Short mmCIF file of N, CA and C in Angstrom, two decimals:
data_model
loop_
_atom_site.label_atom_id
_atom_site.label_comp_id
_atom_site.label_asym_id
_atom_site.label_seq_id
_atom_site.Cartn_x
_atom_site.Cartn_y
_atom_site.Cartn_z
N MET A 1 0.20 -1.18 -0.24
CA MET A 1 0.06 0.23 0.06
C MET A 1 1.05 1.50 0.27
N MET A 2 0.72 2.48 -1.48
CA MET A 2 1.50 3.53 -1.11
C MET A 2 1.42 4.69 0.38
N PRO A 3 1.88 5.03 0.51
CA PRO A 3 2.08 6.18 1.83
C PRO A 3 1.11 7.26 1.34
N LEU A 4 0.48 8.31 2.58
CA LEU A 4 -0.60 9.44 1.62
C LEU A 4 0.47 10.17 0.63
N THR A 5 1.43 10.28 1.65
CA THR A 5 2.24 11.34 1.15
C THR A 5 3.02 11.27 -0.73
N ALA A 6 2.80 10.97 -1.04
CA ALA A 6 3.31 10.14 -2.09
C ALA A 6 1.89 10.56 -3.01
N TYR A 7 0.70 10.41 -2.91
CA TYR A 7 -0.90 10.64 -3.56
C TYR A 7 -0.45 12.20 -3.13
N LEU A 8 0.20 12.80 -1.98
CA LEU A 8 0.31 14.09 -2.17
C LEU A 8 0.66 15.24 -2.93
N ILE A 9 2.50 14.56 -2.77
CA ILE A 9 3.30 14.54 -3.23
C ILE A 9 2.88 14.79 -5.35
N VAL A 10 1.80 13.57 -6.12
CA VAL A 10 1.81 13.84 -7.17
C VAL A 10 1.10 15.10 -7.32
N SER A 11 -0.04 15.09 -6.04
CA SER A 11 -1.18 15.90 -6.07
C SER A 11 -0.11 17.66 -6.53
N ALA A 12 0.52 17.51 -5.87
CA ALA A 12 1.00 19.03 -5.51
C ALA A 12 1.87 19.18 -6.29
N VAL A 13 2.35 17.85 -7.51
CA VAL A 13 2.96 18.33 -8.63
C VAL A 13 2.02 18.17 -9.95
N ILE A 14 1.08 18.03 -10.11
CA ILE A 14 0.16 18.33 -11.15
C ILE A 14 -0.49 19.18 -10.70
N PHE A 15 -0.83 19.79 -9.69
CA PHE A 15 -0.97 20.98 -9.40
C PHE A 15 0.12 22.51 -9.53
N THR A 16 0.59 22.22 -9.51
CA THR A 16 1.93 22.69 -9.81
C THR A 16 2.57 23.06 -10.88
N ILE A 17 1.48 21.60 -12.25
CA ILE A 17 1.96 21.83 -13.32
C ILE A 17 0.79 22.94 -14.51
N GLY A 18 -0.33 23.77 -13.20
CA GLY A 18 -1.72 23.89 -13.72
C GLY A 18 -1.84 24.68 -13.26
N VAL A 19 -0.58 25.07 -12.49
CA VAL A 19 -0.56 27.27 -12.74
C VAL A 19 0.47 27.37 -13.62
N ILE A 20 1.52 26.31 -13.65
CA ILE A 20 1.84 26.90 -14.98
C ILE A 20 1.53 27.02 -15.78
N GLY A 21 1.17 26.58 -15.66
CA GLY A 21 0.18 26.37 -17.59
C GLY A 21 -0.72 27.65 -17.91
N VAL A 22 -1.43 27.81 -16.69
CA VAL A 22 -2.17 29.01 -16.13
C VAL A 22 -1.38 30.20 -15.96
N LEU A 23 -0.60 30.38 -15.93
CA LEU A 23 0.74 31.97 -15.75
C LEU A 23 1.26 31.89 -17.23
N ILE A 24 1.94 31.23 -18.06
CA ILE A 24 2.80 31.27 -18.57
C ILE A 24 2.43 31.60 -20.05
N ARG A 25 1.02 30.45 -20.30
CA ARG A 25 0.23 30.38 -21.13
C ARG A 25 -0.56 31.99 -22.17
N ARG A 26 -1.15 31.79 -22.91
CA ARG A 26 -1.59 33.11 -23.54
C ARG A 26 -2.33 32.58 -24.05
N ASN A 27 -3.35 31.12 -24.56
CA ASN A 27 -4.07 30.63 -25.79
C ASN A 27 -5.05 30.30 -24.77
N PRO A 28 -6.39 30.47 -24.45
CA PRO A 28 -7.63 30.58 -23.14
C PRO A 28 -7.97 28.63 -23.15
N LEU A 29 -7.69 27.54 -24.28
CA LEU A 29 -7.75 26.92 -24.21
C LEU A 29 -6.83 25.51 -23.41
N ILE A 30 -5.45 26.02 -23.43
CA ILE A 30 -4.54 25.66 -22.54
C ILE A 30 -4.83 25.77 -21.14
N ILE A 31 -5.14 27.46 -20.94
CA ILE A 31 -5.87 28.15 -19.56
C ILE A 31 -6.80 27.05 -19.23
N PHE A 32 -7.73 26.52 -19.48
CA PHE A 32 -8.85 25.48 -19.09
C PHE A 32 -8.28 24.34 -19.06
N MET A 33 -7.56 24.20 -19.37
CA MET A 33 -6.55 22.25 -19.73
C MET A 33 -6.02 22.66 -18.35
N SER A 34 -5.29 23.70 -18.08
CA SER A 34 -4.68 23.74 -16.99
C SER A 34 -5.33 24.24 -15.11
N ILE A 35 -7.05 24.68 -15.41
CA ILE A 35 -7.47 24.85 -14.20
C ILE A 35 -8.09 23.24 -14.37
N GLU A 36 -8.21 22.75 -15.54
CA GLU A 36 -8.96 21.80 -15.27
C GLU A 36 -7.69 20.50 -14.33
N LEU A 37 -6.67 21.03 -14.54
CA LEU A 37 -5.26 19.92 -14.58
C LEU A 37 -5.49 20.71 -12.07
N MET A 38 -5.76 21.58 -12.05
CA MET A 38 -5.16 22.05 -10.77
C MET A 38 -6.76 21.30 -10.03
N LEU A 39 -7.23 21.21 -10.74
CA LEU A 39 -8.74 21.23 -10.24
C LEU A 39 -8.50 19.36 -9.96
N ASN A 40 -8.26 18.56 -11.11
CA ASN A 40 -7.65 17.00 -10.49
C ASN A 40 -7.19 16.62 -10.25
N ALA A 41 -5.78 18.41 -9.58
CA ALA A 41 -5.36 17.68 -8.65
C ALA A 41 -5.90 17.69 -7.10
N VAL A 42 -6.34 18.85 -7.22
CA VAL A 42 -7.12 19.10 -5.45
C VAL A 42 -7.98 17.78 -5.25
N ASN A 43 -8.81 17.23 -6.50
CA ASN A 43 -9.59 15.90 -6.62
C ASN A 43 -9.08 14.76 -5.89
N LEU A 44 -8.02 14.62 -6.46
CA LEU A 44 -6.86 13.20 -5.80
C LEU A 44 -6.65 13.21 -4.77
N SER A 45 -6.13 14.91 -4.11
CA SER A 45 -5.37 14.71 -2.34
C SER A 45 -7.04 14.58 -2.14
N PHE A 46 -7.96 15.12 -2.51
CA PHE A 46 -9.64 14.64 -1.53
C PHE A 46 -9.76 13.06 -0.82
N VAL A 47 -9.48 12.66 -2.56
CA VAL A 47 -9.91 11.27 -2.78
C VAL A 47 -8.88 10.66 -1.52
N ALA A 48 -7.54 10.81 -1.58
CA ALA A 48 -6.24 10.11 -0.95
C ALA A 48 -6.67 10.18 0.67
N LEU A 49 -7.00 11.49 0.69
CA LEU A 49 -7.16 11.47 2.25
C LEU A 49 -8.71 11.02 2.52
N SER A 50 -9.59 11.26 2.01
CA SER A 50 -10.70 10.16 2.06
C SER A 50 -10.28 8.90 2.50
N HIS A 51 -9.56 8.43 1.94
CA HIS A 51 -9.27 6.94 1.68
C HIS A 51 -8.24 6.61 3.41
N PHE A 52 -7.59 7.43 3.01
CA PHE A 52 -7.11 7.70 4.76
C PHE A 52 -7.62 7.19 5.89
N LEU A 53 -8.73 8.17 6.15
CA LEU A 53 -9.47 8.68 6.64
C LEU A 53 -10.68 7.63 6.75
N ASP A 54 -10.25 6.73 6.43
CA ASP A 54 -11.85 6.28 6.32
C ASP A 54 -13.19 6.79 6.12
N SER A 55 -13.30 7.89 4.97
CA SER A 55 -14.16 8.24 4.93
C SER A 55 -14.89 8.88 3.59
N VAL A 56 -16.31 9.26 3.62
CA VAL A 56 -17.03 9.02 2.04
C VAL A 56 -16.83 10.53 1.80
N ASP A 57 -16.10 11.97 2.51
CA ASP A 57 -16.92 13.06 2.17
C ASP A 57 -15.74 13.29 1.31
N GLY A 58 -14.63 12.73 1.78
CA GLY A 58 -13.92 13.58 0.19
C GLY A 58 -14.29 13.24 -1.05
N GLN A 59 -15.17 11.87 -1.41
CA GLN A 59 -15.46 11.69 -2.73
C GLN A 59 -16.80 11.87 -2.97
N MET A 60 -17.49 12.81 -2.25
CA MET A 60 -18.73 13.63 -2.46
C MET A 60 -18.26 14.34 -2.83
N PHE A 61 -17.24 14.95 -1.98
CA PHE A 61 -16.76 16.51 -2.83
C PHE A 61 -16.48 16.60 -3.76
N VAL A 62 -15.29 15.61 -4.23
CA VAL A 62 -14.96 15.58 -5.97
C VAL A 62 -16.09 15.12 -6.66
N PHE A 63 -17.15 14.58 -6.54
CA PHE A 63 -18.33 14.19 -7.79
C PHE A 63 -18.91 16.46 -7.76
N LEU A 64 -19.24 16.74 -6.53
CA LEU A 64 -19.08 18.53 -6.41
C LEU A 64 -18.12 18.84 -7.41
N VAL A 65 -16.89 18.78 -7.13
CA VAL A 65 -16.02 19.82 -7.53
C VAL A 65 -15.69 19.25 -9.43
N LEU A 66 -16.05 17.77 -9.84
CA LEU A 66 -16.52 17.60 -11.15
C LEU A 66 -17.48 17.72 -11.63
N THR A 67 -18.17 17.84 -11.21
CA THR A 67 -20.24 18.65 -11.38
C THR A 67 -19.53 20.58 -12.31
N VAL A 68 -19.20 20.93 -11.34
CA VAL A 68 -18.71 22.83 -11.21
C VAL A 68 -17.93 22.68 -12.26
N ALA A 69 -17.10 21.89 -12.74
CA ALA A 69 -15.79 22.06 -13.55
C ALA A 69 -16.19 21.66 -14.76
N ALA A 70 -17.65 20.85 -15.30
CA ALA A 70 -17.87 20.23 -16.23
C ALA A 70 -18.56 21.56 -17.11
N ALA A 71 -19.67 22.34 -15.76
CA ALA A 71 -20.26 23.36 -15.90
C ALA A 71 -19.61 24.65 -16.49
N GLU A 72 -17.88 24.68 -15.80
CA GLU A 72 -17.20 25.58 -16.87
C GLU A 72 -16.61 25.90 -17.54
N VAL A 73 -16.43 24.77 -18.35
CA VAL A 73 -16.09 23.83 -19.23
C VAL A 73 -16.85 24.00 -20.23
N VAL A 74 -18.35 24.03 -20.00
CA VAL A 74 -19.11 24.52 -20.87
C VAL A 74 -19.25 25.92 -21.51
N VAL A 75 -19.36 26.34 -19.61
CA VAL A 75 -19.35 28.64 -20.59
C VAL A 75 -18.01 28.95 -20.79
N GLY A 76 -17.23 28.26 -21.32
CA GLY A 76 -15.97 29.19 -21.21
C GLY A 76 -15.58 28.33 -22.88
N LEU A 77 -15.97 27.42 -23.12
CA LEU A 77 -15.85 26.86 -24.27
C LEU A 77 -16.98 27.95 -25.03
N ALA A 78 -17.98 27.99 -25.40
CA ALA A 78 -18.67 29.22 -25.38
C ALA A 78 -18.63 30.60 -26.11
N LEU A 79 -17.98 30.79 -24.72
CA LEU A 79 -17.20 32.15 -24.66
C LEU A 79 -16.02 31.52 -26.04
N ILE A 80 -15.54 31.27 -25.41
CA ILE A 80 -14.26 30.78 -26.63
C ILE A 80 -14.36 31.03 -27.93
N VAL A 81 -15.80 30.44 -28.26
CA VAL A 81 -16.01 30.23 -29.56
C VAL A 81 -16.99 31.50 -29.86
N SER A 82 -17.49 32.67 -29.12
CA SER A 82 -18.05 33.18 -29.00
C SER A 82 -17.09 34.56 -29.85
N ILE A 83 -16.34 34.33 -29.05
CA ILE A 83 -15.09 35.70 -29.59
C ILE A 83 -14.37 34.46 -30.15
N PHE A 84 -13.90 34.07 -31.17
CA PHE A 84 -12.94 33.90 -32.37
C PHE A 84 -13.83 33.95 -33.06
N ARG A 85 -15.34 33.44 -33.22
CA ARG A 85 -15.95 34.02 -34.50
C ARG A 85 -16.16 35.70 -34.66
N THR A 86 -16.05 36.47 -34.16
CA THR A 86 -16.05 37.69 -34.44
C THR A 86 -14.82 38.44 -34.44
N ARG A 87 -13.73 37.62 -33.73
CA ARG A 87 -12.34 38.38 -33.66
C ARG A 87 -11.12 37.49 -34.61
N HIS A 88 -11.33 36.22 -34.93
CA HIS A 88 -10.41 35.69 -35.61
C HIS A 88 -9.00 35.22 -35.21
N ASN A 89 -9.27 35.87 -33.36
CA ASN A 89 -8.10 35.76 -32.51
C ASN A 89 -8.42 35.79 -30.95
N ILE A 90 -7.52 34.69 -30.58
CA ILE A 90 -8.37 34.26 -29.42
C ILE A 90 -7.09 34.17 -28.13
N ASP A 91 -6.16 35.21 -28.85
CA ASP A 91 -4.79 35.43 -28.21
C ASP A 91 -5.66 36.57 -26.46
N VAL A 92 -5.56 36.14 -25.30
CA VAL A 92 -5.67 36.31 -23.60
C VAL A 92 -5.12 38.37 -23.24
N ASP A 93 -4.32 38.17 -24.42
CA ASP A 93 -4.08 39.37 -23.88
C ASP A 93 -4.31 40.16 -24.85
N GLU A 94 -4.91 40.49 -25.98
CA GLU A 94 -5.68 40.92 -26.36
C GLU A 94 -7.62 40.98 -26.35
N MET A 95 -7.39 40.08 -25.40
CA MET A 95 -9.26 40.04 -24.95
C MET A 95 -9.85 41.81 -24.41
N ASN A 96 -10.51 42.30 -25.30
CA ASN A 96 -11.23 43.18 -24.49
C ASN A 96 -12.41 43.81 -25.46
N VAL A 97 -12.89 42.69 -25.50
CA VAL A 97 -14.29 42.83 -26.04
C VAL A 97 -15.80 42.91 -25.11
N LEU A 98 -15.23 42.03 -23.99
CA LEU A 98 -16.67 41.93 -23.21
C LEU A 98 -16.14 43.26 -22.02
N ARG A 99 -15.08 44.40 -22.18
CA ARG A 99 -15.06 45.59 -21.32
C ARG A 99 -16.17 46.82 -22.26
N GLY A 100 -16.67 46.98 -21.30
CA GLY A 100 -18.10 47.73 -21.36
C GLY A 100 -17.84 49.07 -21.72
#
């Protein structure tokens, strides 16, 4: 059986990769994938902690996080497609379309 620290280290590495992806990349699709990496890293730590604490609370919270993540992806991709149709450019630095 693997120790809890191994799961938490893998979760921290995946979360760090996601943070680096959000901070460095300028493509919104890559940013959304990086956010999904961060959410999955947190989900991994929730499942590992719930397994080692013999509780199902962490696993129930993972289902909630996955539901919110799916809704976030749908809305985010709809915004990206809408912006791409009007501007033909989806660079994050040049997006000022939503400014009023």
